[in-house]
Coordinates of C-alpha atoms in Angstrom, one line a residue:
M57 CA -20.5 8.1 -0.2
T58 CA -22.3 6.3 -3.1
F59 CA -20.1 4.6 -5.7
A60 CA -21.0 3.8 -9.3
R61 CA -20.8 0.2 -10.5
L62 CA -18.0 -0.8 -12.8
D63 CA -19.8 -3.5 -14.8
H64 CA -19.9 -1.4 -18.0
I65 CA -16.1 -0.7 -18.1
S66 CA -14.0 -3.2 -19.8
D67 CA -10.8 -1.4 -20.6
L68 CA -8.3 -1.1 -17.7
D69 CA -6.3 1.6 -19.5
T70 CA -9.4 3.7 -19.3
L71 CA -9.5 3.3 -15.6
Q72 CA -5.8 4.3 -15.3
R73 CA -6.6 7.8 -16.5
M74 CA -8.1 9.8 -13.6
P75 CA -10.4 12.6 -15.0
T76 CA -8.3 15.6 -15.9
W77 CA -10.5 17.9 -13.9
V78 CA -9.3 16.0 -10.8
T79 CA -5.6 15.9 -11.6
S80 CA -5.2 19.4 -13.1
A81 CA -7.4 21.4 -10.7
R82 CA -5.6 23.7 -8.3
A83 CA -8.3 24.1 -5.7
E84 CA -7.6 26.1 -2.5
I85 CA -11.1 26.4 -1.0
P86 CA -11.7 23.6 1.5
E87 CA -15.0 22.6 -0.1
D88 CA -13.4 22.3 -3.5
V89 CA -10.5 20.2 -2.2
A90 CA -12.9 17.9 -0.4
F91 CA -14.9 17.4 -3.6
L92 CA -11.8 16.5 -5.5
S93 CA -10.6 14.0 -2.9
G94 CA -14.0 12.4 -3.0
A95 CA -13.9 12.1 -6.8
A96 CA -10.4 10.6 -6.6
L97 CA -11.6 8.0 -4.0
N98 CA -14.6 7.2 -6.1
H99 CA -12.3 6.5 -9.1
L100 CA -10.0 4.3 -6.9
H101 CA -13.0 2.4 -5.6
L102 CA -14.0 1.6 -9.2
V103 CA -10.5 0.4 -10.0
L104 CA -10.4 -1.8 -6.9
G105 CA -13.5 -3.5 -8.2
R106 CA -11.7 -4.9 -11.2
E107 CA -10.7 -8.6 -11.1
E108 CA -7.6 -7.7 -13.1
V109 CA -6.1 -5.7 -10.2
P110 CA -3.9 -7.8 -8.0
Q111 CA -5.3 -6.5 -4.7
A112 CA -2.8 -8.1 -2.3
L113 CA 0.2 -7.0 -4.4
L114 CA -1.1 -3.5 -4.7
R115 CA -1.6 -3.3 -0.9
D116 CA 1.9 -4.7 -0.3
R117 CA 3.6 -2.2 -2.6
L118 CA 1.6 0.7 -1.2
A119 CA 2.7 -0.5 2.3
L120 CA 6.3 -0.1 1.2
R121 CA 5.6 3.4 0.0
A122 CA 3.8 4.3 3.3
A123 CA 6.7 2.8 5.3
A124 CA 9.2 4.9 3.3
A125 CA 7.2 8.0 4.0
C126 CA 7.0 7.3 7.7
V127 CA 10.7 6.6 7.9
A128 CA 11.3 9.9 6.2
F129 CA 9.0 11.6 8.8
S130 CA 11.3 10.2 11.5
G131 CA 14.4 11.7 9.8
R132 CA 16.0 8.4 9.0
P133 CA 17.8 7.9 5.7
E134 CA 16.5 4.5 4.6
W135 CA 14.8 4.3 1.2
A136 CA 12.5 1.7 -0.3
G137 CA 15.4 -0.6 -1.4
E138 CA 16.9 -0.6 2.1
L139 CA 13.5 -1.3 3.7
R140 CA 13.1 -4.3 1.4
D141 CA 16.5 -5.6 2.5
A142 CA 15.7 -5.0 6.2
V143 CA 12.7 -7.3 6.0
H144 CA 13.2 -9.8 3.1
L145 CA 16.8 -10.6 3.9
L146 CA 16.3 -11.2 7.6
R147 CA 17.8 -14.4 9.0
P148 CA 16.3 -16.3 12.0
G149 CA 17.0 -14.4 15.1
D150 CA 17.8 -11.1 13.3
L151 CA 16.1 -7.9 14.2
P152 CA 14.9 -5.6 11.4
G153 CA 15.9 -2.3 13.1
P154 CA 13.6 0.7 13.6
A155 CA 13.0 1.3 9.9
G156 CA 12.3 -2.4 9.3
E157 CA 9.9 -2.4 12.2
I158 CA 7.9 0.4 10.5
Y159 CA 7.8 -1.6 7.3
L160 CA 6.7 -4.7 9.0
A161 CA 3.9 -2.9 10.8
W162 CA 2.5 -1.6 7.5
R163 CA 2.9 -5.1 5.8
R164 CA 1.1 -6.8 8.7
A165 CA -1.6 -4.2 8.6
V166 CA -2.5 -4.8 5.0
E167 CA -2.2 -8.6 4.9
R168 CA -5.5 -9.5 6.4
P169 CA -9.1 -8.1 6.5
V170 CA -9.5 -5.4 9.0
S171 CA -10.3 -6.6 12.5
I172 CA -9.1 -5.8 16.0
K173 CA -7.0 -9.0 16.1
A174 CA -5.4 -8.1 12.7
V175 CA -4.6 -4.6 13.8
G176 CA -3.2 -5.9 17.1
R177 CA -0.8 -8.1 15.1
A178 CA 0.5 -5.0 13.3
L179 CA 0.6 -2.8 16.4
P180 CA 1.5 -5.2 19.3
A181 CA 2.5 -2.3 21.6
F182 CA -1.2 -1.4 22.1
E183 CA -4.0 -3.2 23.9
P184 CA -7.0 -4.4 21.8
G185 CA -9.3 -2.2 23.9
Q186 CA -7.2 0.8 23.2
I187 CA -7.2 0.1 19.5
A188 CA -11.0 -0.4 19.5
G189 CA -11.5 2.9 21.3
W190 CA -9.4 4.8 18.8
L191 CA -11.2 3.2 15.8
D192 CA -14.5 4.3 17.3
A193 CA -13.2 7.9 17.8
G194 CA -14.3 9.3 14.5
Q195 CA -17.7 10.4 13.3
G196 CA -19.0 11.9 10.0
T197 CA -17.7 11.5 6.5
P198 CA -14.9 9.1 5.8
V199 CA -12.1 11.7 5.7
V200 CA -13.4 13.5 8.8
R201 CA -13.5 10.2 10.7
A202 CA -10.0 9.3 9.6
A203 CA -8.7 12.8 10.7
M204 CA -10.5 12.5 14.1
V205 CA -8.9 9.1 14.7
L206 CA -5.4 10.4 14.0
E207 CA -6.0 13.3 16.4
A208 CA -7.2 10.8 19.0
V209 CA -4.2 8.6 18.7
L210 CA -1.7 11.4 18.8
S211 CA -3.3 13.2 21.7
E212 CA -2.7 10.1 23.8
A213 CA 0.5 8.9 22.2
P214 CA 2.2 12.0 20.6
R215 CA 5.1 9.9 19.2
A216 CA 2.9 7.2 17.6
D217 CA 2.9 8.6 14.1
V218 CA 2.9 5.2 12.4
P219 CA 0.1 3.7 14.5
A220 CA -1.9 6.9 14.0
L221 CA -1.6 6.8 10.2
I222 CA -2.3 3.0 10.1
L223 CA -5.5 3.5 12.2
A224 CA -6.6 6.5 10.2
D225 CA -6.2 4.5 6.9
I226 CA -8.2 1.6 8.5
V227 CA -11.1 3.9 9.4
L228 CA -11.0 5.4 6.0
A229 CA -11.2 1.9 4.4
Q230 CA -14.0 0.9 6.7
A231 CA -16.0 4.0 5.9
L232 CA -15.6 3.3 2.2
G233 CA -16.7 -0.3 2.5
W234 CA -13.2 -1.9 1.8
S235 CA -12.4 -5.1 3.6
H236 CA -8.6 -4.3 3.8
L237 CA -6.6 -1.3 4.7
M238 CA -5.3 0.6 1.6
P239 CA -2.3 2.7 2.6
L240 CA -3.0 6.2 1.2
L241 CA -2.6 9.0 3.8
A242 CA 1.1 8.7 4.7
T243 CA 2.4 9.1 1.2
G244 CA 0.4 12.3 0.6
L245 CA 1.0 14.0 3.9
K246 CA 3.9 16.1 5.1
R247 CA 5.5 15.7 8.5
A248 CA 4.1 19.1 9.6
D249 CA 0.6 17.9 8.7
L250 CA 0.6 15.4 11.5
R251 CA 0.7 18.2 14.0
R252 CA -2.4 20.0 12.5
R253 CA -5.8 19.7 14.2
G254 CA -9.4 20.3 13.4
D255 CA -10.2 21.9 10.0
D256 CA -6.6 22.3 9.2
L257 CA -5.9 18.5 9.6
R258 CA -9.0 17.6 7.5
F259 CA -7.9 20.0 4.8
A260 CA -4.5 18.3 4.8
F261 CA -6.1 14.9 4.6
H262 CA -8.2 15.9 1.6
R263 CA -5.2 17.3 -0.2
A264 CA -3.0 14.3 0.6
L265 CA -5.7 11.9 -0.8
I266 CA -5.9 13.7 -4.1
S267 CA -2.2 13.1 -4.8
S268 CA -1.9 9.6 -3.2
V269 CA -5.0 8.2 -4.8
V270 CA -3.9 9.4 -8.3
D271 CA -0.6 7.5 -7.7
A272 CA -2.4 4.4 -6.4
V273 CA -4.7 4.3 -9.5
H274 CA -1.7 4.5 -11.8
L275 CA 0.1 1.8 -9.7
A276 CA -3.0 -0.5 -9.8
A277 CA -3.2 -0.3 -13.6
D278 CA 0.5 -0.9 -14.0
L279 CA 0.5 -3.9 -11.7
A280 CA -2.6 -5.3 -13.4
R281 CA -0.8 -5.3 -16.7
R282 CA 2.3 -6.9 -15.2
A283 CA 0.3 -9.5 -13.3
A284 CA -1.5 -10.4 -16.6
H285 CA 1.8 -10.9 -18.3
L286 CA 3.1 -13.1 -15.5
K287 CA -0.1 -15.3 -15.7
T288 CA 0.4 -15.6 -19.5
V289 CA 4.0 -16.9 -19.1
A290 CA 3.3 -19.1 -16.1
P291 CA 2.3 -22.2 -18.2
K292 CA 5.8 -22.1 -19.8
L293 CA 7.4 -22.8 -16.4
R294 CA 8.5 -26.4 -15.9
A295 CA 9.7 -26.4 -12.4
K296 CA 7.7 -28.3 -9.8
G297 CA 6.2 -25.8 -7.4
A298 CA 6.4 -23.0 -10.0
G299 CA 2.6 -22.4 -9.6
N300 CA 3.0 -21.6 -6.0
A301 CA 6.0 -19.4 -6.7
V302 CA 4.0 -17.4 -9.2
E303 CA 1.3 -16.9 -6.6
M304 CA 3.8 -15.4 -4.3
F305 CA 4.9 -13.0 -6.9
L306 CA 1.3 -12.0 -7.5
T307 CA 0.8 -11.1 -3.8
R308 CA 4.1 -9.7 -2.6
D309 CA 6.0 -6.6 -3.4
A310 CA 9.4 -8.5 -3.3
V311 CA 10.5 -12.1 -3.0
A312 CA 13.9 -13.6 -2.3
A313 CA 14.7 -16.7 -4.3
A314 CA 15.3 -18.5 -0.9
A315 CA 11.7 -17.8 0.0
L316 CA 10.2 -19.7 -2.9
P317 CA 8.9 -23.2 -2.4
L318 CA 11.6 -24.8 -4.5
P319 CA 15.2 -26.1 -3.9
S320 CA 17.6 -23.2 -3.9
R321 CA 19.1 -23.9 -7.3
A322 CA 15.8 -24.4 -8.9
A323 CA 14.4 -21.2 -7.3
R324 CA 17.3 -19.2 -8.7
R325 CA 16.8 -20.7 -12.2
L326 CA 13.1 -19.9 -12.0
C327 CA 13.7 -16.3 -11.1
D328 CA 16.3 -15.9 -13.9
R329 CA 13.7 -17.4 -16.3
L330 CA 11.0 -15.1 -15.2
V331 CA 13.3 -12.1 -15.6
E332 CA 14.2 -13.4 -19.1
L333 CA 10.5 -13.6 -20.0
G334 CA 9.9 -10.1 -18.7
A335 CA 7.5 -11.4 -16.1
V336 CA 9.3 -10.2 -13.0
R337 CA 12.1 -7.7 -12.4
E338 CA 15.3 -8.0 -10.3
L339 CA 14.8 -5.1 -7.8
T340 CA 18.3 -4.6 -6.3
G341 CA 20.8 -4.4 -9.1
R342 CA 23.1 -6.7 -7.2
D343 CA 24.8 -10.0 -8.1
T344 CA 24.0 -11.6 -4.8
F345 CA 21.2 -11.3 -2.2
R346 CA 18.8 -10.4 -5.0
L347 CA 15.1 -9.6 -4.6
Y348 CA 12.5 -10.0 -7.4
G349 CA 9.1 -8.5 -7.9
V350 CA 6.4 -8.0 -10.5

């Protein structure tokens, strides 16, 4: 797939708006659906080329969405807020539980550029050779390759939905020339789609990407504006270590005050100040054990 350059586009709000013929079309013919998913991916590729888009933060928030979708596939009741708690409020020696493990797998998968070592860190239950074999299982266009990889994983490990989706997203990213995994497939698929094969699975992938990419583009534009505002207010922060704290907010979906590189009281004051300035949000609605994010 060939992607246009973004050099001539200067207005991020323009990029937020996916062409209406992509978002409003109700295509049912496989060729039309494949064309629309390609158009959507092209638009996302352009958005990802913008410096204003906080790439690591976008990936981390999409990882949360993908984890929530996978948890829903498994029939568990945890939602995004509970997944955040399961991971960000862990104490030394604590276990995150099954849902937390799913979230950790997605977070680890998006943290580093794609490599067998990085994938192995996210999926430690599988051998590097097995992972490499699965990643080489696909041929053809990006979506076809991703669908073939999911089929290959689930044919060998029928219960490995999360690894299959992570590896399918990785192959999609590699085929599109992206250095990092961008979680897209899980949020657009239904549980029953994972049991489809052949043309039916490829059709489900194309349909899933149309909806998930539209959401990702909107999220990217929203996070770009929020990140720009945080950078604007950062010089007003007096606390020592505030710069490193701001960098954490610019790269992570959620941050506990205790995780910031400041003394505990100073960290809480900094979070309160950032909320007051409208630069970050308190995500839990609680008075204690709070989490903050852009």
